[in-house]
Structure formats: structure tokens, C-alpha cells
């Protein structure tokens, strides 16, 4: 009897141990399934590429309407007709700014310091506006990040800027929302703060989610989880979600609710750069609401999503760019309409960046591999196919901050002297620009557009005896040396103008010309062509750097500036090889 009892007790213990082992096995198995996601790198690449194409489609389609419809819905009749060439958007700030961040990550890795990120952004040469422009000016003036984006130094810190350029952060971070937040803390801080920063983290979080989610509501919720719930930005997104539930068939009703609260209510425009002016609102909150309006009411259709975000107005190319990119990422390349994936220009580099479209796709894949490994994931190969095995991340939003109550700053906000030596593009003082010029023109040819005039010769460049020159009154009539505004002086389109001056050099020496132009520019020194850039762009000082050989004595400078439509301007700073402005040069006409 005792032996039977002992045997039964032994069997009971064995059974208990067996059940415990089974329980642990099930627990481990279930836990593993919950903690990891798998996606083939081929599928990742398809979705990532689609995300970029969706961005370019949205910004290209919406560009003709940008800020033409503020505080009003764009009428259906005014929606541009899609044209195949709209897919190629190499000169849009919505796109090219991201390339600088990608290049920094490619060169220095994900652990790059925010200060190095700031130096790289300071050295960018493309045209910028609002928070981007002020942030870069701060960096070039010596204000280091994150302070370059603080409202203490940047009046545009709540603007849309990081939101429109945060797509990259999710596109290289599949299902990695915490990585998105970390990238925002590094790159979004260069120009934004508070809601302006949260907008980018929200957008990046939606992209990261879109690699695995097809439910737009879940994608939006995942984006919301990346930002402080108590922020006004999060409130705006929750409002749009609620209003969509209340008015699922009427996006215009939701638009009016957004308008009343986030455009007309001053409590939600406490740091808008334009104050409470309803006719212009580049605040991140309202434009983020328009992104979500397009995503919710677009019902998974690319055309509808882009058009609704566009028709909401205000920044009506940036918002459909974000919305189109997020949806396209979820859809993947194979489900993207043909019109958004044909006619891609694979050779042209994005403005002042290292990447054309194929190089952009390759660097994003490269960085995504690093992001997955860095987050504790791995890359597995099965039957010749590589897969990302991605650990589930639960994002931890940064603490709440608001532009209208910024933190007090007690530490030194400046770059070191050594760091400043790495910034080649400086914020120039007016006295550093060449301001002694003669002007001739404008010249034009009937039926010829401005961009086609760059190599068309007019008298100032092919006739040594040409004498129709007059002194340009720089410093008067609004002609500032840092931006000589020909549009204000001449007010014409599709033409070209010539400038000339003479500068004395005490010796033969190499110098650098820091040139800016709107639009194209050609430069001759002592009769020799030293620079040609047939760009269609807005003016920014120091867009082009040119090495020039000065001879001892007087050196003649001749510049040609072409004009299409819109702005028309130029500038020149002459520096030594270390980019120190040569301010004591002598000029004569």
C-alpha cells in the first residue's frame, strides 16, 4: 500500500512538472508571437518605395494650389488635373530636406550626435522657409541644437516644417515607433519644438505602422501613441477621429469643425507665426488635422485621399504628400495605381542632395537594416529570401512641452569654435555682400521662356563695345545687397539681366564666390566662364560655391541672371578659402 502511494505521488509530481513545462512552452511561444513581427525585405522595399512615390504624387498634385486657398475649401473645379510629370518632385522642400537627414545617418549612424546633425543641416544649400529657414539661420549663426528649434530663438517653432519632412523616420523604421521618436529628438529639434515637433513624430509613427497595418484607424492610433496625449496636437487628431465618426460621409462638415476650432479660435493659435490671421495658418496642428481628414475620408483610395487632403487648403501640397505617402506605404507598390509609379526620373538628384531616386531607395533599405538590428531584431534568410524579424516596440512619448511656455535656458546655447569651423555656410551680414554693380537689361526673345535664355547670347556677353550700362542703386529702392531684387526693380518675366563690376586684388589668389540666384545664373571672371547653373529656384544666399582665380590688379566680374516667373534676385559674397568674407576689397565700375 505504501509503495502504491509513493508511486502515485511520484507520478503526480512528474505530471505537475510536465504541465509546468508545457505552460512555460506555451507562454514562451505566445510571448514570442506577440513580441516579434516578420516582413520580407522584398515586401519592406516595395512598401518603402511606394511611400516615397506617394509623397511625390501628393506634393506634385497639390503644388499648384499651395496656400492659394486659406480658410476655405478648394472648389472641385479648381483641383489640378493629374499630369504624369507631377510624379517627379526633385525640387520640393517636402522631399529634399529628408535627404540631408538620411545622409547624416548614412555617414555617422543612428548614434550621431544632434550637434553633428545640426552642422550637416547648416551646410545644406536648398531653399527653406519658416521653421526650417530660421532653424538653419540659427545654426549658421552659432546657435546649436536643440536650441536652434526652441521658441526662445525660433518664432516658427510650432510651424509645419518637421511634419512635412518626417516621412523618412518611419520609412526606415518599420514597426519601430520608438526609433521614430528618437529620430525626431535628433532631427526635428533642429527647427521645431512642442506641437511642431509632435507633428513629425506623429507622421513618422503612422509610416512605421503602415508596414504591417491596412486599417487606417489603427495606423492613426499608432501615430498618436508616439506623442503626448495631453498636447494640443493630439487633441486635434482625436477631434478629427471623433468628427469622422459623427459625420462619416461628410468630410466638409469635419473641415468646418476643424476651421472653427483650429483656425478661428485663438486658444489653438497661441504660437502661430502669423498670429490669429485666418487667411494664413502654417501651424502643425491644423495641417496635421487635414492629413488625417484625407486618410479617414479617402477610404483607402489614393486619389480620394490626396484630393481631400489637398482640398482642405492651407499647406495643400505638404498635407496630401504626407497622406499619400502613408497610404501608399500601407498599400505597397503592387497595389499603387500605375499613374503613380510610371515615368520616374531615376537620374536627377534631389535638389542639393547626394541621392537620385534609386539611391534614395537603396539608402533607406540600408538604414532600415541598421534600425532593425539596433532595436534588437534580426535578419533571417529562408529559401533565399531575407526577412526582418522586428521586436515589438511600445513607444514612450517625450514629456509635454509647449511653445507658448518654453523651458528656461541656463546653459550655453552656442556651438564651439571647433564645431563652427565645420559650418561652411554662414549667415552673412549685409556689409559682406558685393553692392557695387552696373546693370544692363532686361533682355528677352519672343516666345522663349526664362529657363531657355541661359545660353542665349545678348550684347553684354558677346559685344565688347556694348555700353548700355547703368549704375544699380543697391541700398536704395528696396535693393538690398543680400538680395538684389530685380522683380521689384524691373517687374518683368521670361527675360535675363546682366550685372558687372571690377574688383581689385593685391596678388594672384584663389577665392570663393558664394552665389545665390533666382532663377538661373552664369558668371564670367576676366572673360572666362566660371559658373553656370540653369536652376528654377527661389533665391537664397550661398546656394552655389565657386572656386575662382583672381589675378593681381583689377578683375572683371560679369553675371547673367535669368527669370521665368515669380521672384527674380541674386547675391554674391567673395571669401577666402576658409569662407571668411573678404570685406575690404576695392570695387570700381
PDB file of C-alpha atoms in Angstrom, residues 5 11 43 90 113 142 157 246 286 317 343 461 496 499 533 546-547 587:
ATOM      1  CA  UNK A   5       1.045   5.664  -2.515  1.00  0.00           C
ATOM      2  CA  UNK A  11       3.551  10.223 -10.892  1.00  0.00           C
ATOM      3  CA  UNK A  43       7.969  43.463 -49.188  1.00  0.00           C
ATOM      4  CA  UNK A  90      13.170  66.726 -57.051  1.00  0.00           C
ATOM      5  CA  UNK A 113      25.018  63.487 -32.088  1.00  0.00           C
ATOM      6  CA  UNK A 142      26.233  79.597 -33.964  1.00  0.00           C
ATOM      7  CA  UNK A 157       8.850  76.536 -33.794  1.00  0.00           C
ATOM      8  CA  UNK A 246     -20.103  61.604 -36.229  1.00  0.00           C
ATOM      9  CA  UNK A 286      -4.432  72.301 -38.338  1.00  0.00           C
ATOM     10  CA  UNK A 317       0.777  70.227 -51.179  1.00  0.00           C
ATOM     11  CA  UNK A 343       7.673  57.889 -65.696  1.00  0.00           C
ATOM     12  CA  UNK A 461      28.300  88.865 -73.301  1.00  0.00           C
ATOM     13  CA  UNK A 496      17.551  87.976 -68.419  1.00  0.00           C
ATOM     14  CA  UNK A 499      25.470  92.706 -63.797  1.00  0.00           C
ATOM     15  CA  UNK A 533      23.557  76.781 -63.103  1.00  0.00           C
ATOM     16  CA  UNK A 546      32.557  78.514 -56.973  1.00  0.00           C
ATOM     17  CA  UNK A 547      36.355  78.490 -56.779  1.00  0.00           C
ATOM     18  CA  UNK A 587      35.493  97.994 -56.413  1.00  0.00           C
TER      19      UNK A 587
END
